[in-house]
Tab-separated table of C-alpha atoms and ligand atoms in Angstrom:
chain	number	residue	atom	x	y	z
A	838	UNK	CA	33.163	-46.273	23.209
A	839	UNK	CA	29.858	-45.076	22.180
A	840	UNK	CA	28.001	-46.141	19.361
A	841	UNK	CA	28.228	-42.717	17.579
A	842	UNK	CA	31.322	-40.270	16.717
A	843	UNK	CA	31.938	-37.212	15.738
A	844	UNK	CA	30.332	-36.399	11.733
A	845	UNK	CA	32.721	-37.040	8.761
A	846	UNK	CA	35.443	-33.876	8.576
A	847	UNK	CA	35.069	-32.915	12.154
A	848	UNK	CA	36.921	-33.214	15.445
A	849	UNK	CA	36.680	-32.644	19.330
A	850	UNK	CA	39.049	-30.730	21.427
A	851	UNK	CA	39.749	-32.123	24.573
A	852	UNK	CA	41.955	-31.337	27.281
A	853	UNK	CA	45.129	-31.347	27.232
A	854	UNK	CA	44.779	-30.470	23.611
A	855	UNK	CA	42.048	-28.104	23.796
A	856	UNK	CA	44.081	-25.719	25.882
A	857	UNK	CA	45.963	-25.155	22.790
A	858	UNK	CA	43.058	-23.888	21.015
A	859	UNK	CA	42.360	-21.795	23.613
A	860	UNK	CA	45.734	-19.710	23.712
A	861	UNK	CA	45.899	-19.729	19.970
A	862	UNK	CA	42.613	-17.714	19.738
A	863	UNK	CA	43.712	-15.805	22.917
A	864	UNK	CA	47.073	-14.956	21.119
A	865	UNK	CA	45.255	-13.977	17.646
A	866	UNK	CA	42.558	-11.604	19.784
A	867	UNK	CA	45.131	-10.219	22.092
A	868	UNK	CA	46.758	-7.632	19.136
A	869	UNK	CA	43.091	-7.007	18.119
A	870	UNK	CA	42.057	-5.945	21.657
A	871	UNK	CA	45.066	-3.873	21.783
A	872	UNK	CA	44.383	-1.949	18.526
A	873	UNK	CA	40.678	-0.554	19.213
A	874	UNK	CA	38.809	-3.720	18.182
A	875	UNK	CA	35.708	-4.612	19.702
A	876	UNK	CA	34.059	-8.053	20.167
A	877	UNK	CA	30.728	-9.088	17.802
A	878	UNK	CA	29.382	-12.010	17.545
A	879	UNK	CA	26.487	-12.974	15.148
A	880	UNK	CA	24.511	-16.103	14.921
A	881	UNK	CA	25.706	-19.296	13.583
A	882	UNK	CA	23.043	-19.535	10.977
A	883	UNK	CA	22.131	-16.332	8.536
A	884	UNK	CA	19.806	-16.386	5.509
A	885	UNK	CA	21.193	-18.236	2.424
A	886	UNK	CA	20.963	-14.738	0.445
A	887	UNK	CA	23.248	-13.456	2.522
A	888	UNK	CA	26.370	-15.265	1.956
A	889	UNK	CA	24.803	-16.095	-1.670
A	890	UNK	CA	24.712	-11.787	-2.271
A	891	UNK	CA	28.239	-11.569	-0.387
A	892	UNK	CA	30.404	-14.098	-0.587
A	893	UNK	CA	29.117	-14.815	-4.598
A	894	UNK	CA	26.700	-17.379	-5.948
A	895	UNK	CA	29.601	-18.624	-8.282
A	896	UNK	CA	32.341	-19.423	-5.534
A	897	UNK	CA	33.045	-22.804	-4.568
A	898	UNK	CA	31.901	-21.458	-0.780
A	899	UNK	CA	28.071	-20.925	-1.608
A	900	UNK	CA	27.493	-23.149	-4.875
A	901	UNK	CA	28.840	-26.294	-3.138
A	902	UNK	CA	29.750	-26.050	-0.048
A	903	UNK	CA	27.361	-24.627	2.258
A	904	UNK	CA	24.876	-26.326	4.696
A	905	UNK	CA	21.834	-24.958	3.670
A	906	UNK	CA	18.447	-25.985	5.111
A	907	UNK	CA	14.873	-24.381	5.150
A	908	UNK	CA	13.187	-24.442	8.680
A	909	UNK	CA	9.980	-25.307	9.528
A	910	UNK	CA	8.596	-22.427	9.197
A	911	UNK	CA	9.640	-22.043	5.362
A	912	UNK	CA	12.912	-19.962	6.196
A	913	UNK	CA	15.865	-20.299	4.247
A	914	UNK	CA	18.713	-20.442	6.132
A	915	UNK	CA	22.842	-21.367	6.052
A	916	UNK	CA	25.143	-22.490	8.612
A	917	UNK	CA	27.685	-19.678	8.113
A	918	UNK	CA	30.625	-20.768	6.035
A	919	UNK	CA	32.241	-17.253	7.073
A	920	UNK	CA	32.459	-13.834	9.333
A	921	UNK	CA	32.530	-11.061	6.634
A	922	UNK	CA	29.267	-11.028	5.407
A	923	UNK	CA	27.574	-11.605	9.102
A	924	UNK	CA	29.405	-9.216	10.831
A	925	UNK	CA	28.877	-6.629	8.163
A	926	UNK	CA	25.760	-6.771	8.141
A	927	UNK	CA	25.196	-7.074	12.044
A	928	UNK	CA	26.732	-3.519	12.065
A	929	UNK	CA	24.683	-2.231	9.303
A	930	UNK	CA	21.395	-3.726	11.172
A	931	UNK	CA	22.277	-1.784	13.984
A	932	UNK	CA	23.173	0.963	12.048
A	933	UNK	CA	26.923	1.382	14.081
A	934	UNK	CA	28.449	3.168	11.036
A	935	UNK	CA	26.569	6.264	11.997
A	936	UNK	CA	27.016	6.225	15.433
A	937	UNK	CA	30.515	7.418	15.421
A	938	UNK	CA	33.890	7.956	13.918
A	939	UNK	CA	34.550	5.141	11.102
A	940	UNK	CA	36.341	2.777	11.054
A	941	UNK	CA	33.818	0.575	12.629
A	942	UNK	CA	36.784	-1.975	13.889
A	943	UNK	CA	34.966	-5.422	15.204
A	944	UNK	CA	36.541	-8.690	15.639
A	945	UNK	CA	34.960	-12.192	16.477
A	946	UNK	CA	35.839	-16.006	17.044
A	947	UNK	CA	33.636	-18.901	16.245
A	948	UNK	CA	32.859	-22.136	14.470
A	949	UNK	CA	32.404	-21.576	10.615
A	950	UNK	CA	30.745	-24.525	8.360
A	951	UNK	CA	31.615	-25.631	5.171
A	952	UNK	CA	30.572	-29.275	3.421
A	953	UNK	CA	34.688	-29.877	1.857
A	954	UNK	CA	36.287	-32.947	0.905
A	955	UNK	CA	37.741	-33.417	4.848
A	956	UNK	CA	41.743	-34.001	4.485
A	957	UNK	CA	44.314	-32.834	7.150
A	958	UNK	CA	44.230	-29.148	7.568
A	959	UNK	CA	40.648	-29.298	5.787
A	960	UNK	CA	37.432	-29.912	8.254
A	961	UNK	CA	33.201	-29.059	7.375
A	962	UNK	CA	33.288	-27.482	11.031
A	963	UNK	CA	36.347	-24.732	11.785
A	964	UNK	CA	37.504	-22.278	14.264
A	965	UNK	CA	38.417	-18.591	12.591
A	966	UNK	CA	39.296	-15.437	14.963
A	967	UNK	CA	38.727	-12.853	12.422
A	968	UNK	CA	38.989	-8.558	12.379
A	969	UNK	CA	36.645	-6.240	10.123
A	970	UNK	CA	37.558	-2.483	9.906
A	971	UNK	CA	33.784	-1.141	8.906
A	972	UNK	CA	33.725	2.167	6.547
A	973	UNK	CA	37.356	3.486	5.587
A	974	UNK	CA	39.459	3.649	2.791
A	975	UNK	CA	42.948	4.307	3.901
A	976	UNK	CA	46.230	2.203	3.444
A	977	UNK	CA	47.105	2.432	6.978
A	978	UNK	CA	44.071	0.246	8.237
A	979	UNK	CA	44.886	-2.645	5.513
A	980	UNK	CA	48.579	-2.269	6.663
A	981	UNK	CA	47.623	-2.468	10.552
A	982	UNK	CA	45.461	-5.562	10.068
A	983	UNK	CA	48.365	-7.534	7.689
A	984	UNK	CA	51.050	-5.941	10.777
A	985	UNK	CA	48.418	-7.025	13.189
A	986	UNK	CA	48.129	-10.899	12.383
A	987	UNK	CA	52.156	-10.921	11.750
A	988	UNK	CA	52.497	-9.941	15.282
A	989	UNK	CA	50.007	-12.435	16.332
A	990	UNK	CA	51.809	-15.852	14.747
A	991	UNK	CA	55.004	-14.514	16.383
A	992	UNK	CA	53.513	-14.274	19.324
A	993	UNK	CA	52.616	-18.010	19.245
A	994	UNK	CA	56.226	-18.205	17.956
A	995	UNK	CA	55.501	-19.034	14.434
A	996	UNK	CA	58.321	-18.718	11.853
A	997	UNK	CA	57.700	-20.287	8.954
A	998	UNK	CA	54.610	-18.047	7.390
A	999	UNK	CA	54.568	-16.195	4.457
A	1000	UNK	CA	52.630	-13.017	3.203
A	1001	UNK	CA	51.328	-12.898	-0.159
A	1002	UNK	CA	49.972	-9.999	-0.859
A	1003	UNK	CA	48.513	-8.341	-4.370
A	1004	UNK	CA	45.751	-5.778	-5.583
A	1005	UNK	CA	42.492	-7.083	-7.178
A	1006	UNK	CA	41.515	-3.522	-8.970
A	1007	UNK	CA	38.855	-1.731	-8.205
A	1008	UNK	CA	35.087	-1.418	-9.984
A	1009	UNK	CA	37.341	0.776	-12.547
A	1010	UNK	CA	40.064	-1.273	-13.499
A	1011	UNK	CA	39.197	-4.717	-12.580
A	1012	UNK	CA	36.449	-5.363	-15.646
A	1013	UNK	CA	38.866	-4.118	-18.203
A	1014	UNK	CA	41.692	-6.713	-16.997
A	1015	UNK	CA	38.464	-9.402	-16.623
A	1016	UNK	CA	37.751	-8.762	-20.584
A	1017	UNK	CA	41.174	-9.081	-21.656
A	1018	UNK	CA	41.611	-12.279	-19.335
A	1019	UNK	CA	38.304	-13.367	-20.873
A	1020	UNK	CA	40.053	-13.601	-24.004
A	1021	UNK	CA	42.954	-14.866	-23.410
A	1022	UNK	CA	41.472	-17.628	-21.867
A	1023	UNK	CA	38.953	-18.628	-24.418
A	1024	UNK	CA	41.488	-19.393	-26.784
A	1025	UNK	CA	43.194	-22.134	-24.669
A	1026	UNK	CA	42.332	-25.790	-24.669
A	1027	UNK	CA	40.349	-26.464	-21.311
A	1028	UNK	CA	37.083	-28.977	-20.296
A	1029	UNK	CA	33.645	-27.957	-20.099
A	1030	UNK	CA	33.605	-26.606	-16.555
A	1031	UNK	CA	36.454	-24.179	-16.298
A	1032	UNK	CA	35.296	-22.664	-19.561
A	1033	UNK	CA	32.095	-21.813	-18.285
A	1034	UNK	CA	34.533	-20.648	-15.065
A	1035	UNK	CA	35.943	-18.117	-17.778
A	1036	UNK	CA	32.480	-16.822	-18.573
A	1037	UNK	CA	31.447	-16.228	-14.695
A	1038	UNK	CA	34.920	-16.070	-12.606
A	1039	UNK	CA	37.787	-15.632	-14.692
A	1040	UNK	CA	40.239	-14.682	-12.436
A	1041	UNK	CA	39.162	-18.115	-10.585
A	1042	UNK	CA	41.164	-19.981	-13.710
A	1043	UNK	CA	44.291	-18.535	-12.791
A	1044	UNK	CA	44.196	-20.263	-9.136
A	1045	UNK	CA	43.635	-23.824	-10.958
A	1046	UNK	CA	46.284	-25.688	-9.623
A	1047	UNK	CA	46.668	-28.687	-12.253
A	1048	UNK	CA	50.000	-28.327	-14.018
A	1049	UNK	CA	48.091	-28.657	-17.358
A	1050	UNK	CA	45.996	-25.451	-17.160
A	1051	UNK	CA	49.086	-23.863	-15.117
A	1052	UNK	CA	51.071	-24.518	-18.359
A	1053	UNK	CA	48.450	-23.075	-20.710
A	1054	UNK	CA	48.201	-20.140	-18.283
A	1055	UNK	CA	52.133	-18.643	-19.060
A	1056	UNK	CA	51.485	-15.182	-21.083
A	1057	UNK	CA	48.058	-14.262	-19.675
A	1058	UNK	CA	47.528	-10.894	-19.300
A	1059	UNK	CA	48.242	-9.804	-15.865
A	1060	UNK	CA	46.384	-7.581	-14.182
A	1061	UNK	CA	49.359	-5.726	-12.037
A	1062	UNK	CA	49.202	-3.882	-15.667
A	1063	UNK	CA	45.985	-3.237	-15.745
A	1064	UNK	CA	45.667	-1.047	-12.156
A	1065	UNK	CA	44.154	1.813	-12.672
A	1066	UNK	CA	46.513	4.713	-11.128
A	1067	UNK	CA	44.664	5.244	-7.958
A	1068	UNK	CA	44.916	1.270	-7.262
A	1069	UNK	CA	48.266	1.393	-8.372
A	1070	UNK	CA	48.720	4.705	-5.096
A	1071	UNK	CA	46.585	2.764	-3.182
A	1072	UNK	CA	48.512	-0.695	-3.368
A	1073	UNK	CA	52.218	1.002	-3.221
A	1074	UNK	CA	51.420	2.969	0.073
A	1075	UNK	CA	50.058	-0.133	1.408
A	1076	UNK	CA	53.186	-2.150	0.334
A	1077	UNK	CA	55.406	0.943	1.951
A	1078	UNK	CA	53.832	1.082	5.077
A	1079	UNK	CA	54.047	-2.715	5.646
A	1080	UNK	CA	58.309	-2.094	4.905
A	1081	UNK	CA	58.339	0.760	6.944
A	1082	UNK	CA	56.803	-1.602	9.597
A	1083	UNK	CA	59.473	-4.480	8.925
A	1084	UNK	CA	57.082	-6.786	8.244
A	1085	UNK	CA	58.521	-9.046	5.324
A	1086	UNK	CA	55.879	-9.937	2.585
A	1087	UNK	CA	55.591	-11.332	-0.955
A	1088	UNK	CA	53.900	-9.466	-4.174
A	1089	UNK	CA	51.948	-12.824	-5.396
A	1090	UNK	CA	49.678	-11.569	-8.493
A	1091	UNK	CA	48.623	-15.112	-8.812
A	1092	UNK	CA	47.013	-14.370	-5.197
A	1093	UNK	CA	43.033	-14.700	-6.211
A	1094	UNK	CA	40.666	-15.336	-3.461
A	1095	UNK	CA	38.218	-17.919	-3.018
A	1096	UNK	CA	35.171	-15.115	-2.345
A	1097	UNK	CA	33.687	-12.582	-4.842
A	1098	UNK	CA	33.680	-9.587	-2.701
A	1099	UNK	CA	37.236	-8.393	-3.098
A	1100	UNK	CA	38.360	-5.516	-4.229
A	1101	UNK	CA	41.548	-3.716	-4.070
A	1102	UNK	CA	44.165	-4.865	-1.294
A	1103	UNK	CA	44.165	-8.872	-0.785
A	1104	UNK	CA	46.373	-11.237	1.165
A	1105	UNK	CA	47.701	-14.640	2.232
A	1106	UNK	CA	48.939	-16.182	5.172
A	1107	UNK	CA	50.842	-19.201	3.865
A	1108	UNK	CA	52.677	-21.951	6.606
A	1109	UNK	CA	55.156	-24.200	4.538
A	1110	UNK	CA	54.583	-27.189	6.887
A	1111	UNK	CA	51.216	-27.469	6.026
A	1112	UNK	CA	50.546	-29.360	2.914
A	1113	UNK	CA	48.524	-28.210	0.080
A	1114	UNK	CA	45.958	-26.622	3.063
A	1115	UNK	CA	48.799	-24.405	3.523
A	1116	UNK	CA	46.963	-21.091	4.136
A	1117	UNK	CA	46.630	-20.355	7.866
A	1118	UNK	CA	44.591	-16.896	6.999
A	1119	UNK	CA	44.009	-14.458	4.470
A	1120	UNK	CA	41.885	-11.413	3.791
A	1121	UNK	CA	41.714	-8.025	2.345
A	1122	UNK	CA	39.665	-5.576	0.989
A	1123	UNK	CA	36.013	-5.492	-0.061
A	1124	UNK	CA	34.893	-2.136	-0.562
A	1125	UNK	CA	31.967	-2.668	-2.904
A	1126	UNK	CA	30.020	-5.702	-0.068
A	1127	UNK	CA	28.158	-2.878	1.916
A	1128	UNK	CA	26.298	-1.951	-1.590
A	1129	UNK	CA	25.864	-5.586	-1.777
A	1130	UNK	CA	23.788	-5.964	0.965
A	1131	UNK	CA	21.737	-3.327	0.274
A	1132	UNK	CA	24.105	-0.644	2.670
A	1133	UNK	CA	25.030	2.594	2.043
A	1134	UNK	CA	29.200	2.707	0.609
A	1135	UNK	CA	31.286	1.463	3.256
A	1136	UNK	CA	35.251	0.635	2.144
A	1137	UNK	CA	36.376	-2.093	4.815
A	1138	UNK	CA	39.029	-4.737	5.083
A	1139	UNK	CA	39.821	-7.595	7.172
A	1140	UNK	CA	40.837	-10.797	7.583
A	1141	UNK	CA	39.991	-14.490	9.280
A	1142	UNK	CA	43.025	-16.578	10.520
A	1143	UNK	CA	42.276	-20.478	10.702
A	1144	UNK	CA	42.656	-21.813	14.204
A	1145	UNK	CA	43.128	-25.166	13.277
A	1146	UNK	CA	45.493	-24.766	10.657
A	1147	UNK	CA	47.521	-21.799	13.050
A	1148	UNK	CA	47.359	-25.233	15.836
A	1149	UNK	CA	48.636	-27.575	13.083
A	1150	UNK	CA	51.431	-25.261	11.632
A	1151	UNK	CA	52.461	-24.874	15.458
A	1152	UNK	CA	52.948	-28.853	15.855
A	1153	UNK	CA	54.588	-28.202	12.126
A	1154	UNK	CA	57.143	-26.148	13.777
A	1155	UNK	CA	57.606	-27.808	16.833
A	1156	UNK	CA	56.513	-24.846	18.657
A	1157	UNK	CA	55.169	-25.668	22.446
A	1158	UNK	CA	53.233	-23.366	24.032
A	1159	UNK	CA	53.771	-22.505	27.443
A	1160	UNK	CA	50.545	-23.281	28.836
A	1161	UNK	CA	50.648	-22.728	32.347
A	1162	UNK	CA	49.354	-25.518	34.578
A	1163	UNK	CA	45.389	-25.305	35.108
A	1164	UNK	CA	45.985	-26.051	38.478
A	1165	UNK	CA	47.769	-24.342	41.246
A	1166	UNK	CA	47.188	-26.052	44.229
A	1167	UNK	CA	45.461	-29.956	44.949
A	1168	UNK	CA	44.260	-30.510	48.072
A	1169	UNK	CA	43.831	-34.578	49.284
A	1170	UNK	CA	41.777	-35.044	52.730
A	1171	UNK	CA	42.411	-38.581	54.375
A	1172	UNK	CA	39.079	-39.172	55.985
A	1173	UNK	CA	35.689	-38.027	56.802
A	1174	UNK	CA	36.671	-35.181	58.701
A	1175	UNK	CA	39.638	-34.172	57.015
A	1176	UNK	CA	37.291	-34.118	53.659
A	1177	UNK	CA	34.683	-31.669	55.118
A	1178	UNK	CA	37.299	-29.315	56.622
A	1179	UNK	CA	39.542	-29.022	53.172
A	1180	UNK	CA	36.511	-29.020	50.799
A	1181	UNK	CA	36.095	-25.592	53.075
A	1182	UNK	CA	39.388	-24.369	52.053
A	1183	UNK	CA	39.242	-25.343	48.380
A	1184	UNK	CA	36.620	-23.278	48.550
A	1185	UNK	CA	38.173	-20.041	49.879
A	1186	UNK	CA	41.071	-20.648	47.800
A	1187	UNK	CA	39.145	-20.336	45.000
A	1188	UNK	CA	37.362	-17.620	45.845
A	1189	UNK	CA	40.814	-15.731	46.189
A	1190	UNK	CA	41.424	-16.637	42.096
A	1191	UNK	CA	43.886	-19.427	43.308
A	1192	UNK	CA	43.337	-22.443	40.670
A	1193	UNK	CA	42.647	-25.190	43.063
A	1194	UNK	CA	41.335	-29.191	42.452
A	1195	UNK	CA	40.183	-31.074	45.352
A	1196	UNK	CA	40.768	-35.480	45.427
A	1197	UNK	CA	36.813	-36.716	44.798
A	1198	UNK	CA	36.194	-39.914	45.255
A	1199	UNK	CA	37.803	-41.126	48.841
A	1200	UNK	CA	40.675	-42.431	47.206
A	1201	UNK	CA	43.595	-43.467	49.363
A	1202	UNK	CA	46.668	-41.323	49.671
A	1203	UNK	CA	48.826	-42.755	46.810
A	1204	UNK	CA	46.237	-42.874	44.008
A	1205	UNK	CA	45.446	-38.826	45.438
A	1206	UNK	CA	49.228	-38.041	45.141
A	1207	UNK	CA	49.137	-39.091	41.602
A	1208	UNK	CA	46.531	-37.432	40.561
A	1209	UNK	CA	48.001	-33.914	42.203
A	1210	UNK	CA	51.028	-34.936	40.344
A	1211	UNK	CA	49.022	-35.193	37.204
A	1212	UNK	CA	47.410	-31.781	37.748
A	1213	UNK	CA	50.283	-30.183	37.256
A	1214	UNK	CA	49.603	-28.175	41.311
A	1215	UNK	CA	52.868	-26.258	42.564
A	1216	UNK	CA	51.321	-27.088	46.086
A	1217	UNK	CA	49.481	-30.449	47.662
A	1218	UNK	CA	47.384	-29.439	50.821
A	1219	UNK	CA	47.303	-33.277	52.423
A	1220	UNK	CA	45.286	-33.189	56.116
A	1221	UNK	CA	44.283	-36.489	58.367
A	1222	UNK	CA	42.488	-36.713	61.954
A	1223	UNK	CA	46.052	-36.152	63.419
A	1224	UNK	CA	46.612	-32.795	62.094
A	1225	UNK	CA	43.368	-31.731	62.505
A	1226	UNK	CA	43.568	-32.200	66.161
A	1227	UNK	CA	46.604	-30.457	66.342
A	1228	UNK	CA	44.677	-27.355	63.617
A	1229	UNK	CA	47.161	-27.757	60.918
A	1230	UNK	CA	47.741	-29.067	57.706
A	1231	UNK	CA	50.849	-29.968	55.254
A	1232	UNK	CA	51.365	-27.795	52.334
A	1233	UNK	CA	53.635	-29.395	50.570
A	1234	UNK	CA	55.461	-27.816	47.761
A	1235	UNK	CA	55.456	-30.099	44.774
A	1236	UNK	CA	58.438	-28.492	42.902
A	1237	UNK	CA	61.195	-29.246	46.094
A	1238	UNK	CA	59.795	-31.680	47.622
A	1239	UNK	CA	59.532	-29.323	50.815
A	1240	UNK	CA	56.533	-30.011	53.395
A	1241	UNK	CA	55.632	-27.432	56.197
A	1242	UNK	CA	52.556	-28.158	58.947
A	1243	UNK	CA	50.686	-24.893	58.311
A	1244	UNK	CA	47.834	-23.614	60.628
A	1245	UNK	CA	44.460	-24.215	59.611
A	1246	UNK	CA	43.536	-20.474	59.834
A	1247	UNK	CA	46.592	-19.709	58.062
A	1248	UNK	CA	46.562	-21.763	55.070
A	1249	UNK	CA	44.595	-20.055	52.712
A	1250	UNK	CA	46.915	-16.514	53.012
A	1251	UNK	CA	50.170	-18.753	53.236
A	1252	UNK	CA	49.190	-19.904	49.697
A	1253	UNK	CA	48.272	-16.825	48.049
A	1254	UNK	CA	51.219	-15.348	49.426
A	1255	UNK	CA	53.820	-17.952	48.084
A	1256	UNK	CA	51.811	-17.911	44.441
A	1257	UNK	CA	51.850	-14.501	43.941
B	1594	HAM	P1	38.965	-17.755	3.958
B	1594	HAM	O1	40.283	-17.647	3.235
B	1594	HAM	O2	37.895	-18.495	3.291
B	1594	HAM	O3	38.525	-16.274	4.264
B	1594	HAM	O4	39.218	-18.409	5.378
B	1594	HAM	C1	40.188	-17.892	6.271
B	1594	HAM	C2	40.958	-19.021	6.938
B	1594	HAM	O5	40.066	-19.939	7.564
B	1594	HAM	C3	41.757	-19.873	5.975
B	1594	HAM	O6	42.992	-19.280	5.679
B	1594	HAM	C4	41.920	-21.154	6.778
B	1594	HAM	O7	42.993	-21.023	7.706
B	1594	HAM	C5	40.636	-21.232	7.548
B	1594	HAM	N1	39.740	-22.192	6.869
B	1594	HAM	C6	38.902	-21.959	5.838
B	1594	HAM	N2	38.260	-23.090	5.484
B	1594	HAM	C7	38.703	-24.067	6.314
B	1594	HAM	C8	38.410	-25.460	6.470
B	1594	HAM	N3	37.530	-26.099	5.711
B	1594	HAM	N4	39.079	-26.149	7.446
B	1594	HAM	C9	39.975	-25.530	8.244
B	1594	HAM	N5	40.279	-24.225	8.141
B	1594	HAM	C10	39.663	-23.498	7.193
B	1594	HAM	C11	37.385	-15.927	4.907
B	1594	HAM	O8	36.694	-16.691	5.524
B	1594	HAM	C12	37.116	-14.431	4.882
B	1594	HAM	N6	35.865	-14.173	5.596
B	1594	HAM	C13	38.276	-13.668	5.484
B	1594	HAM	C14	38.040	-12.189	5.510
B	1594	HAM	C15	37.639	-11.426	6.556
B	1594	HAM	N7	38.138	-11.367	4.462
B	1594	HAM	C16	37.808	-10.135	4.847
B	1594	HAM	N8	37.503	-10.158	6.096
């Protein structure tokens, strides 16, 4: 071991692990791809204003938990601690919502930053594969991204998720329910800092999750009765579309998200394996953030699904991924000769696309065997000075057992052919 490690609340992937991770983001981007999303990707750092104007100088995300630093130059500037605010405004830079139809539909995957209290489920560096839909307002897009990520955890197999779903109001009807939360909350008995919470973030109080200010909170107003009508439409064709669609969800109007720029349609993905860092994802609508940032008025929605957490609620269920082996065929030279003459047909293999490993090192032919073995290969291609005089070599299939001397000139088609 080193002297150092890996900082406080973060983790390595390594192999075979890591492959894992891989397939999980491959199985979140795969619906995505499928549904007329294209790839972005933004920097890892953005200005502090940014996420401060976006994601809301009063959430727990910018006041506390972001790794902020100024540059030598005198710059002001965040690791990101999210996707929504970066990618929208990456397509409002270059100016994509007037190049064509809208929706502008973008999805990403990357490492997102935030300084937490590390606990399992709970890291300062994260993985998020994440979908914006840039610049409409129609139920159908919030119901395809909700029907989207459903289909993606049961394509990993998942079970055990949940969908909470609920509507924050719009600029309308939301400050009406915030005033008569407002009040209802003043009157209660609570400490210094989630009073001033009341004055800032109200709707923050109602996600408090100590059983003394859930007790207090039985009676408050609630703002499902506050909708304005065309929220009220708005939420009901979204909740009809996702039935029509099968997908099975819960009406949560607890459901208050952790970032200001919400508006309308949000949503949960809970995994009851998990713990108290039991959401896997979430998202929803933010139709007011392009204003925000100084855009013209672009409705959007979208989500971000935790890799991590999707990883640890897969190991929650049991759930094995069929990752296939890396490597499809391990070839072990015994000698000088036979070394120079297979490193030649590792290389053509691989130049075909067949996965192939080679034995480094001039070890002996047990300790080669074991590491094919290990490897996972369906095929061994073992050659010595013997067969080499005679211009074969001995494929030998690692599933029967089964060994055939193959011609030298015929080896590399022989294996494509049986793979394939
Ligand atoms: P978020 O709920 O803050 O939303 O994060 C989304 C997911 O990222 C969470 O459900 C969780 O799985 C994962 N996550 C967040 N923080 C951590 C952490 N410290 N450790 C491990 N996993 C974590 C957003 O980030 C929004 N940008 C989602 C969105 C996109 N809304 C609209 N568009």
């Amino acid at each position: 071991m080193s002297t150092f490690q890996a900082p406080r609340g973060t983790y390595d992937l390594l192999p075979p692990d890591s492959a894992t991770y891989l397939a999980v983001r491959e199985a979140i981007a795969e619906p995505l791809k499928n549904s007329g999303y294209g790839y972005v990707e933004t920097p890892g750092f953005e200005s502090v204003e940014l996420f401060a104007r976006g994601v809301g100088e009063s959430t727990d995300i910018v006041s506390k938990e972001m790794y902020a630093f100024e540059t030598k130059g005198g710059s002001k500037l965040a690791l990101r601690p999210e996707g929504t605010a970066s990618v929208l405004r990456a397509a409002l830079e270059a100016n994509l919502h007037k190049q064509g139809v809208l929706p502008v539909k973008l999805w990403y995957s990357g490492s997102y930053y935030r300084y937490e209290k590390p606990q399992k489920g709970r890291y300062r560096h994260f993985s998020q594969v994440g979908a914006e839909a840039i610049g409409a307002e129609d139920p159908a897009l919030d119901a395809e991204l909700i029907i989207l990520a459903d289909q993606a955890y049961r394509s990993l197999g998942l079970r055990q998720f949940r969908i909470l779903l609920n509507s924050l109001g719009d600029q309308e009807c939301r400050p009406v329910y915030r005033e008569a939360l407002q009040g209802f909350l003043r009157g209660l008995d609570l400490d210094e800092e989630t009073r001033r919470r009341i004055e800032i973030n109200p709707l923050r109080v109602l996600d408090d999750k100590r059983s003394e200010v859930q007790k207090q909170l039985v009676g408050a107003p609630s703002l499902r009765d506050y909708l304005c009508e065309a929220c009220r439409a708005y939420h009901d064709e979204v909740r009809a579309l996702l039935t029509g669609a099968g997908v099975v969800f819960e009406d949560d109007e607890k459901l208050v998200r952790g970032l200001d720029y919400y508006t309308r349609t949000t949503f949960e993905f809970v995994h009851d394996g998990l713990g108290s860092q039991s959401a896997v994802g979430g998202g929803g609508r933010y139709d007011g953030l392009s204003e925000m940032l100084g855009g013209p008025a672009l409705p959007s929605v979208g989500w971000a699904l935790g890799v991590d957490r999707t990883v640890l609620a897969l190991r929650a269920e049991g759930v094995e991924l069929e990752i296939p082996a890396s490597t499809s065929v391990f070839a072990v030279p015994l000698g000088e000769e036979a070394r120079r003459v297979l490193f030649g047909v590792v290389t053509r293999l691989r130049k075909e696309g067949v996965a192939t490993d080679f034995a480094y090192g001039g070890r002996g032919l047990k300790g080669a065997m074991k590491v094919a073995n290990r490897s996972g290969a369906r095929y061994t291609i073992v050659a010595g000075e013997r067969d080499l005089a005679e211009g074969v070599v001995q494929l030998k299939d690692m599933e029967s057992g089964e060994q055939n001397a193959i011609p030298l000139a015929d080896v590399v088609a022989e294996v494509a052919a049986r793979l394939s």
